[in-house]
Amino acid sequence: YLAYLRAHGRLFRFYLAERFQVPRAEYDDYLRPVAESLPSCRFGRRVDAVAWDGGGTDGGAFVATVTATATSRRTTLRARTVV
């Protein structure tokens, strides 16, 4: 986040004001390009269910049932971590 502030000319103001609270809109502006660049992040889906599946050859994973908001298509995804 500090590199973001420096790139936008706000680093010194951030330190000098000693107000380390980050405005929500600014944090969104900071995180959005990062999240969109990660292939494992999925947007435009509603999570219908999440369950742990301890079986399988992968040593266990979360199984999520999701619905695409634009098409209403349901999909099942496996993941080691869920955020």
PDB file of N, CA and C in Angstrom:
ATOM      1  N   TYR A   1       0.816  -1.185   0.000  1.00  0.00           N
ATOM      2  CA  TYR A   1       0.000   0.000   0.000  1.00  0.00           C
ATOM      3  C   TYR A   1       0.869   1.262   0.000  1.00  0.00           C
ATOM      4  N   LEU A   2       2.002   1.195   0.644  1.00  0.00           N
ATOM      5  CA  LEU A   2       2.879   2.368   0.682  1.00  0.00           C
ATOM      6  C   LEU A   2       3.401   2.715  -0.706  1.00  0.00           C
ATOM      7  N   ALA A   3       3.693   1.703  -1.518  1.00  0.00           N
ATOM      8  CA  ALA A   3       4.141   1.956  -2.893  1.00  0.00           C
ATOM      9  C   ALA A   3       3.025   2.634  -3.699  1.00  0.00           C
ATOM     10  N   TYR A   4       1.787   2.220  -3.460  1.00  0.00           N
ATOM     11  CA  TYR A   4       0.637   2.849  -4.115  1.00  0.00           C
ATOM     12  C   TYR A   4       0.563   4.326  -3.730  1.00  0.00           C
ATOM     13  N   LEU A   5       0.690   4.617  -2.445  1.00  0.00           N
ATOM     14  CA  LEU A   5       0.648   6.008  -1.993  1.00  0.00           C
ATOM     15  C   LEU A   5       1.771   6.823  -2.614  1.00  0.00           C
ATOM     16  N   ARG A   6       2.944   6.250  -2.692  1.00  0.00           N
ATOM     17  CA  ARG A   6       4.086   6.951  -3.290  1.00  0.00           C
ATOM     18  C   ARG A   6       3.824   7.243  -4.759  1.00  0.00           C
ATOM     19  N   ALA A   7       3.291   6.251  -5.489  1.00  0.00           N
ATOM     20  CA  ALA A   7       3.009   6.424  -6.913  1.00  0.00           C
ATOM     21  C   ALA A   7       1.947   7.495  -7.162  1.00  0.00           C
ATOM     22  N   HIS A   8       1.061   7.700  -6.196  1.00  0.00           N
ATOM     23  CA  HIS A   8       0.001   8.693  -6.343  1.00  0.00           C
ATOM     24  C   HIS A   8       0.300   9.994  -5.600  1.00  0.00           C
ATOM     25  N   GLY A   9       1.564  10.156  -5.157  1.00  0.00           N
ATOM     26  CA  GLY A   9       1.981  11.402  -4.515  1.00  0.00           C
ATOM     27  C   GLY A   9       1.332  11.666  -3.168  1.00  0.00           C
ATOM     28  N   ARG A  10       0.989  10.601  -2.451  1.00  0.00           N
ATOM     29  CA  ARG A  10       0.297  10.784  -1.179  1.00  0.00           C
ATOM     30  C   ARG A  10       1.071  10.227   0.010  1.00  0.00           C
ATOM     31  N   LEU A  11       2.257   9.702  -0.211  1.00  0.00           N
ATOM     32  CA  LEU A  11       2.997   9.037   0.853  1.00  0.00           C
ATOM     33  C   LEU A  11       3.352   9.987   1.995  1.00  0.00           C
ATOM     34  N   PHE A  12       3.918  11.140   1.675  1.00  0.00           N
ATOM     35  CA  PHE A  12       4.342  12.047   2.735  1.00  0.00           C
ATOM     36  C   PHE A  12       3.140  12.595   3.502  1.00  0.00           C
ATOM     37  N   ARG A  13       2.058  12.888   2.807  1.00  0.00           N
ATOM     38  CA  ARG A  13       0.841  13.356   3.463  1.00  0.00           C
ATOM     39  C   ARG A  13       0.311  12.290   4.431  1.00  0.00           C
ATOM     40  N   PHE A  14       0.408  11.032   4.001  1.00  0.00           N
ATOM     41  CA  PHE A  14      -0.047   9.917   4.840  1.00  0.00           C
ATOM     42  C   PHE A  14       0.769   9.847   6.128  1.00  0.00           C
ATOM     43  N   TYR A  15       2.101   9.983   6.005  1.00  0.00           N
ATOM     44  CA  TYR A  15       2.961   9.920   7.194  1.00  0.00           C
ATOM     45  C   TYR A  15       2.878  11.179   8.045  1.00  0.00           C
ATOM     46  N   LEU A  16       2.869  12.325   7.409  1.00  0.00           N
ATOM     47  CA  LEU A  16       2.885  13.570   8.170  1.00  0.00           C
ATOM     48  C   LEU A  16       1.585  13.795   8.924  1.00  0.00           C
ATOM     49  N   ALA A  17       0.491  13.398   8.373  1.00  0.00           N
ATOM     50  CA  ALA A  17      -0.792  13.582   9.047  1.00  0.00           C
ATOM     51  C   ALA A  17      -0.943  12.601  10.203  1.00  0.00           C
ATOM     52  N   GLU A  18      -0.165  11.520  10.177  1.00  0.00           N
ATOM     53  CA  GLU A  18      -0.227  10.474  11.195  1.00  0.00           C
ATOM     54  C   GLU A  18      -1.649   9.960  11.388  1.00  0.00           C
ATOM     55  N   ARG A  19      -2.397   9.973  10.299  1.00  0.00           N
ATOM     56  CA  ARG A  19      -3.727   9.372  10.306  1.00  0.00           C
ATOM     57  C   ARG A  19      -3.631   8.145   9.412  1.00  0.00           C
ATOM     58  N   PHE A  20      -3.466   7.023  10.025  1.00  0.00           N
ATOM     59  CA  PHE A  20      -3.201   5.802   9.283  1.00  0.00           C
ATOM     60  C   PHE A  20      -4.483   5.058   8.907  1.00  0.00           C
ATOM     61  N   GLN A  21      -5.586   5.776   8.893  1.00  0.00           N
ATOM     62  CA  GLN A  21      -6.832   5.189   8.437  1.00  0.00           C
ATOM     63  C   GLN A  21      -6.904   5.367   6.927  1.00  0.00           C
ATOM     64  N   VAL A  22      -7.258   4.297   6.248  1.00  0.00           N
ATOM     65  CA  VAL A  22      -7.290   4.302   4.798  1.00  0.00           C
ATOM     66  C   VAL A  22      -8.742   4.488   4.342  1.00  0.00           C
ATOM     67  N   PRO A  23      -8.995   5.514   3.524  1.00  0.00           N
ATOM     68  CA  PRO A  23     -10.357   5.678   3.005  1.00  0.00           C
ATOM     69  C   PRO A  23     -10.765   4.469   2.169  1.00  0.00           C
ATOM     70  N   ARG A  24     -11.985   4.048   2.321  1.00  0.00           N
ATOM     71  CA  ARG A  24     -12.487   2.845   1.650  1.00  0.00           C
ATOM     72  C   ARG A  24     -12.346   2.934   0.124  1.00  0.00           C
ATOM     73  N   ALA A  25     -12.690   4.063  -0.455  1.00  0.00           N
ATOM     74  CA  ALA A  25     -12.605   4.217  -1.912  1.00  0.00           C
ATOM     75  C   ALA A  25     -11.154   4.107  -2.394  1.00  0.00           C
ATOM     76  N   GLU A  26     -10.228   4.662  -1.617  1.00  0.00           N
ATOM     77  CA  GLU A  26      -8.817   4.593  -1.996  1.00  0.00           C
ATOM     78  C   GLU A  26      -8.299   3.159  -1.902  1.00  0.00           C
ATOM     79  N   TYR A  27      -8.698   2.452  -0.880  1.00  0.00           N
ATOM     80  CA  TYR A  27      -8.261   1.060  -0.722  1.00  0.00           C
ATOM     81  C   TYR A  27      -8.832   0.196  -1.848  1.00  0.00           C
ATOM     82  N   ASP A  28     -10.056   0.466  -2.247  1.00  0.00           N
ATOM     83  CA  ASP A  28     -10.658  -0.240  -3.378  1.00  0.00           C
ATOM     84  C   ASP A  28      -9.868   0.037  -4.654  1.00  0.00           C
ATOM     85  N   ASP A  29      -9.495   1.292  -4.860  1.00  0.00           N
ATOM     86  CA  ASP A  29      -8.706   1.672  -6.032  1.00  0.00           C
ATOM     87  C   ASP A  29      -7.354   0.966  -6.024  1.00  0.00           C
ATOM     88  N   TYR A  30      -6.806   0.764  -4.850  1.00  0.00           N
ATOM     89  CA  TYR A  30      -5.518   0.071  -4.689  1.00  0.00           C
ATOM     90  C   TYR A  30      -5.643  -1.426  -4.969  1.00  0.00           C
ATOM     91  N   LEU A  31      -6.688  -2.055  -4.433  1.00  0.00           N
ATOM     92  CA  LEU A  31      -6.817  -3.514  -4.533  1.00  0.00           C
ATOM     93  C   LEU A  31      -7.403  -4.024  -5.845  1.00  0.00           C
ATOM     94  N   ARG A  32      -8.252  -3.249  -6.483  1.00  0.00           N
ATOM     95  CA  ARG A  32      -8.959  -3.721  -7.673  1.00  0.00           C
ATOM     96  C   ARG A  32      -8.019  -4.244  -8.761  1.00  0.00           C
ATOM     97  N   PRO A  33      -6.994  -3.501  -9.195  1.00  0.00           N
ATOM     98  CA  PRO A  33      -6.116  -4.024 -10.250  1.00  0.00           C
ATOM     99  C   PRO A  33      -5.382  -5.298  -9.819  1.00  0.00           C
ATOM    100  N   VAL A  34      -5.030  -5.386  -8.552  1.00  0.00           N
ATOM    101  CA  VAL A  34      -4.354  -6.580  -8.048  1.00  0.00           C
ATOM    102  C   VAL A  34      -5.285  -7.780  -8.127  1.00  0.00           C
ATOM    103  N   ALA A  35      -6.495  -7.633  -7.624  1.00  0.00           N
ATOM    104  CA  ALA A  35      -7.458  -8.735  -7.633  1.00  0.00           C
ATOM    105  C   ALA A  35      -7.804  -9.159  -9.054  1.00  0.00           C
ATOM    106  N   GLU A  36      -7.949  -8.201  -9.962  1.00  0.00           N
ATOM    107  CA  GLU A  36      -8.300  -8.538 -11.339  1.00  0.00           C
ATOM    108  C   GLU A  36      -7.164  -9.240 -12.080  1.00  0.00           C
ATOM    109  N   SER A  37      -5.943  -9.079 -11.594  1.00  0.00           N
ATOM    110  CA  SER A  37      -4.796  -9.717 -12.262  1.00  0.00           C
ATOM    111  C   SER A  37      -4.560 -11.152 -11.774  1.00  0.00           C
ATOM    112  N   LEU A  38      -5.235 -11.561 -10.719  1.00  0.00           N
ATOM    113  CA  LEU A  38      -5.052 -12.907 -10.185  1.00  0.00           C
ATOM    114  C   LEU A  38      -6.029 -13.878 -10.854  1.00  0.00           C
ATOM    115  N   PRO A  39      -5.524 -14.891 -11.543  1.00  0.00           N
ATOM    116  CA  PRO A  39      -6.417 -15.814 -12.241  1.00  0.00           C
ATOM    117  C   PRO A  39      -7.287 -16.639 -11.301  1.00  0.00           C
ATOM    118  N   SER A  40      -6.890 -16.767 -10.037  1.00  0.00           N
ATOM    119  CA  SER A  40      -7.674 -17.575  -9.101  1.00  0.00           C
ATOM    120  C   SER A  40      -8.835 -16.797  -8.478  1.00  0.00           C
ATOM    121  N   CYS A  41      -8.891 -15.482  -8.670  1.00  0.00           N
ATOM    122  CA  CYS A  41     -10.005 -14.684  -8.163  1.00  0.00           C
ATOM    123  C   CYS A  41     -11.128 -14.706  -9.184  1.00  0.00           C
ATOM    124  N   ARG A  42     -12.330 -14.929  -8.704  1.00  0.00           N
ATOM    125  CA  ARG A  42     -13.495 -14.986  -9.586  1.00  0.00           C
ATOM    126  C   ARG A  42     -14.503 -13.953  -9.130  1.00  0.00           C
ATOM    127  N   PHE A  43     -14.982 -13.162 -10.062  1.00  0.00           N
ATOM    128  CA  PHE A  43     -15.965 -12.133  -9.768  1.00  0.00           C
ATOM    129  C   PHE A  43     -17.255 -12.438 -10.529  1.00  0.00           C
ATOM    130  N   GLY A  44     -18.339 -11.802 -10.137  1.00  0.00           N
ATOM    131  CA  GLY A  44     -19.601 -11.976 -10.828  1.00  0.00           C
ATOM    132  C   GLY A  44     -20.256 -13.318 -10.552  1.00  0.00           C
ATOM    133  N   ARG A  45     -19.959 -13.880  -9.379  1.00  0.00           N
ATOM    134  CA  ARG A  45     -20.553 -15.154  -8.994  1.00  0.00           C
ATOM    135  C   ARG A  45     -21.093 -15.057  -7.574  1.00  0.00           C
ATOM    136  N   ARG A  46     -22.198 -15.735  -7.349  1.00  0.00           N
ATOM    137  CA  ARG A  46     -22.775 -15.830  -6.011  1.00  0.00           C
ATOM    138  C   ARG A  46     -22.408 -17.198  -5.450  1.00  0.00           C
ATOM    139  N   VAL A  47     -21.918 -17.239  -4.228  1.00  0.00           N
ATOM    140  CA  VAL A  47     -21.573 -18.509  -3.584  1.00  0.00           C
ATOM    141  C   VAL A  47     -22.832 -19.064  -2.934  1.00  0.00           C
ATOM    142  N   ASP A  48     -23.230 -20.258  -3.363  1.00  0.00           N
ATOM    143  CA  ASP A  48     -24.432 -20.890  -2.836  1.00  0.00           C
ATOM    144  C   ASP A  48     -24.126 -21.819  -1.669  1.00  0.00           C
ATOM    145  N   ALA A  49     -22.983 -22.492  -1.724  1.00  0.00           N
ATOM    146  CA  ALA A  49     -22.614 -23.430  -0.653  1.00  0.00           C
ATOM    147  C   ALA A  49     -21.112 -23.665  -0.676  1.00  0.00           C
ATOM    148  N   VAL A  50     -20.549 -23.905   0.504  1.00  0.00           N
ATOM    149  CA  VAL A  50     -19.136 -24.277   0.647  1.00  0.00           C
ATOM    150  C   VAL A  50     -19.072 -25.420   1.639  1.00  0.00           C
ATOM    151  N   ALA A  51     -18.345 -26.469   1.276  1.00  0.00           N
ATOM    152  CA  ALA A  51     -18.183 -27.627   2.163  1.00  0.00           C
ATOM    153  C   ALA A  51     -16.764 -28.156   2.032  1.00  0.00           C
ATOM    154  N   TRP A  52     -16.300 -28.824   3.077  1.00  0.00           N
ATOM    155  CA  TRP A  52     -14.972 -29.442   3.061  1.00  0.00           C
ATOM    156  C   TRP A  52     -15.102 -30.871   2.577  1.00  0.00           C
ATOM    157  N   ASP A  53     -14.276 -31.242   1.613  1.00  0.00           N
ATOM    158  CA  ASP A  53     -14.218 -32.609   1.097  1.00  0.00           C
ATOM    159  C   ASP A  53     -12.833 -33.142   1.432  1.00  0.00           C
ATOM    160  N   GLY A  54     -12.751 -33.975   2.454  1.00  0.00           N
ATOM    161  CA  GLY A  54     -11.461 -34.484   2.902  1.00  0.00           C
ATOM    162  C   GLY A  54     -10.928 -35.626   2.066  1.00  0.00           C
ATOM    163  N   GLY A  55     -11.696 -36.134   1.153  1.00  0.00           N
ATOM    164  CA  GLY A  55     -11.255 -37.244   0.304  1.00  0.00           C
ATOM    165  C   GLY A  55     -10.564 -36.744  -0.951  1.00  0.00           C
ATOM    166  N   GLY A  56     -10.338 -37.651  -1.835  1.00  0.00           N
ATOM    167  CA  GLY A  56      -9.703 -37.289  -3.105  1.00  0.00           C
ATOM    168  C   GLY A  56      -8.205 -37.399  -3.049  1.00  0.00           C
ATOM    169  N   THR A  57      -7.600 -37.308  -4.197  1.00  0.00           N
ATOM    170  CA  THR A  57      -6.147 -37.444  -4.294  1.00  0.00           C
ATOM    171  C   THR A  57      -5.406 -36.165  -3.937  1.00  0.00           C
ATOM    172  N   ASP A  58      -6.129 -35.061  -3.797  1.00  0.00           N
ATOM    173  CA  ASP A  58      -5.475 -33.791  -3.493  1.00  0.00           C
ATOM    174  C   ASP A  58      -5.325 -33.534  -1.995  1.00  0.00           C
ATOM    175  N   GLY A  59      -5.682 -34.515  -1.165  1.00  0.00           N
ATOM    176  CA  GLY A  59      -5.534 -34.354   0.279  1.00  0.00           C
ATOM    177  C   GLY A  59      -6.660 -33.573   0.922  1.00  0.00           C
ATOM    178  N   GLY A  60      -7.659 -33.271   0.168  1.00  0.00           N
ATOM    179  CA  GLY A  60      -8.799 -32.529   0.699  1.00  0.00           C
ATOM    180  C   GLY A  60      -8.849 -31.123   0.154  1.00  0.00           C
ATOM    181  N   ALA A  61     -10.059 -30.649  -0.022  1.00  0.00           N
ATOM    182  CA  ALA A  61     -10.244 -29.301  -0.553  1.00  0.00           C
ATOM    183  C   ALA A  61     -11.647 -28.821  -0.226  1.00  0.00           C
ATOM    184  N   PHE A  62     -11.820 -27.519  -0.300  1.00  0.00           N
ATOM    185  CA  PHE A  62     -13.145 -26.947  -0.194  1.00  0.00           C
ATOM    186  C   PHE A  62     -13.852 -27.140  -1.524  1.00  0.00           C
ATOM    187  N   VAL A  63     -15.127 -27.444  -1.460  1.00  0.00           N
ATOM    188  CA  VAL A  63     -15.947 -27.552  -2.658  1.00  0.00           C
ATOM    189  C   VAL A  63     -16.997 -26.453  -2.571  1.00  0.00           C
ATOM    190  N   ALA A  64     -16.994 -25.566  -3.553  1.00  0.00           N
ATOM    191  CA  ALA A  64     -17.927 -24.440  -3.563  1.00  0.00           C
ATOM    192  C   ALA A  64     -18.875 -24.577  -4.750  1.00  0.00           C
ATOM    193  N   THR A  65     -20.135 -24.401  -4.480  1.00  0.00           N
ATOM    194  CA  THR A  65     -21.131 -24.340  -5.537  1.00  0.00           C
ATOM    195  C   THR A  65     -21.446 -22.871  -5.758  1.00  0.00           C
ATOM    196  N   VAL A  66     -21.235 -22.404  -6.985  1.00  0.00           N
ATOM    197  CA  VAL A  66     -21.412 -20.987  -7.298  1.00  0.00           C
ATOM    198  C   VAL A  66     -22.351 -20.827  -8.482  1.00  0.00           C
ATOM    199  N   THR A  67     -22.979 -19.664  -8.551  1.00  0.00           N
ATOM    200  CA  THR A  67     -23.865 -19.330  -9.657  1.00  0.00           C
ATOM    201  C   THR A  67     -23.384 -18.034 -10.298  1.00  0.00           C
ATOM    202  N   ALA A  68     -23.174 -18.067 -11.609  1.00  0.00           N
ATOM    203  CA  ALA A  68     -22.787 -16.855 -12.336  1.00  0.00           C
ATOM    204  C   ALA A  68     -23.978 -15.901 -12.334  1.00  0.00           C
ATOM    205  N   THR A  69     -23.757 -14.673 -11.898  1.00  0.00           N
ATOM    206  CA  THR A  69     -24.867 -13.733 -11.772  1.00  0.00           C
ATOM    207  C   THR A  69     -25.415 -13.310 -13.131  1.00  0.00           C
ATOM    208  N   ALA A  70     -24.599 -13.296 -14.155  1.00  0.00           N
ATOM    209  CA  ALA A  70     -25.056 -12.850 -15.474  1.00  0.00           C
ATOM    210  C   ALA A  70     -25.851 -13.927 -16.214  1.00  0.00           C
ATOM    211  N   THR A  71     -25.489 -15.207 -16.001  1.00  0.00           N
ATOM    212  CA  THR A  71     -26.101 -16.287 -16.784  1.00  0.00           C
ATOM    213  C   THR A  71     -26.916 -17.270 -15.959  1.00  0.00           C
ATOM    214  N   SER A  72     -26.818 -17.198 -14.654  1.00  0.00           N
ATOM    215  CA  SER A  72     -27.463 -18.144 -13.720  1.00  0.00           C
ATOM    216  C   SER A  72     -26.929 -19.561 -13.868  1.00  0.00           C
ATOM    217  N   ARG A  73     -25.781 -19.727 -14.484  1.00  0.00           N
ATOM    218  CA  ARG A  73     -25.161 -21.047 -14.647  1.00  0.00           C
ATOM    219  C   ARG A  73     -24.475 -21.453 -13.350  1.00  0.00           C
ATOM    220  N   ARG A  74     -24.776 -22.666 -12.855  1.00  0.00           N
ATOM    221  CA  ARG A  74     -24.178 -23.179 -11.614  1.00  0.00           C
ATOM    222  C   ARG A  74     -22.935 -23.988 -11.941  1.00  0.00           C
ATOM    223  N   THR A  75     -21.916 -23.830 -11.102  1.00  0.00           N
ATOM    224  CA  THR A  75     -20.645 -24.517 -11.274  1.00  0.00           C
ATOM    225  C   THR A  75     -20.152 -24.967  -9.912  1.00  0.00           C
ATOM    226  N   THR A  76     -19.389 -26.053  -9.895  1.00  0.00           N
ATOM    227  CA  THR A  76     -18.739 -26.522  -8.677  1.00  0.00           C
ATOM    228  C   THR A  76     -17.241 -26.314  -8.832  1.00  0.00           C
ATOM    229  N   LEU A  77     -16.622 -25.705  -7.821  1.00  0.00           N
ATOM    230  CA  LEU A  77     -15.186 -25.422  -7.835  1.00  0.00           C
ATOM    231  C   LEU A  77     -14.527 -26.085  -6.635  1.00  0.00           C
ATOM    232  N   ARG A  78     -13.281 -26.519  -6.808  1.00  0.00           N
ATOM    233  CA  ARG A  78     -12.473 -27.053  -5.703  1.00  0.00           C
ATOM    234  C   ARG A  78     -11.343 -26.082  -5.435  1.00  0.00           C
ATOM    235  N   ALA A  79     -11.062 -25.867  -4.154  1.00  0.00           N
ATOM    236  CA  ALA A  79      -9.990 -24.935  -3.793  1.00  0.00           C
ATOM    237  C   ALA A  79      -9.353 -25.357  -2.472  1.00  0.00           C
ATOM    238  N   ARG A  80      -8.060 -25.142  -2.354  1.00  0.00           N
ATOM    239  CA  ARG A  80      -7.360 -25.422  -1.087  1.00  0.00           C
ATOM    240  C   ARG A  80      -7.674 -24.378  -0.046  1.00  0.00           C
ATOM    241  N   THR A  81      -7.871 -23.139  -0.488  1.00  0.00           N
ATOM    242  CA  THR A  81      -8.193 -22.054   0.435  1.00  0.00           C
ATOM    243  C   THR A  81      -9.383 -21.269  -0.108  1.00  0.00           C
ATOM    244  N   VAL A  82     -10.143 -20.698   0.813  1.00  0.00           N
ATOM    245  CA  VAL A  82     -11.293 -19.892   0.448  1.00  0.00           C
ATOM    246  C   VAL A  82     -11.224 -18.605   1.250  1.00  0.00           C
ATOM    247  N   VAL A  83     -11.400 -17.475   0.574  1.00  0.00           N
ATOM    248  CA  VAL A  83     -11.370 -16.182   1.246  1.00  0.00           C
ATOM    249  C   VAL A  83     -12.726 -15.526   1.102  1.00  0.00           C
TER     250      VAL A  83
END
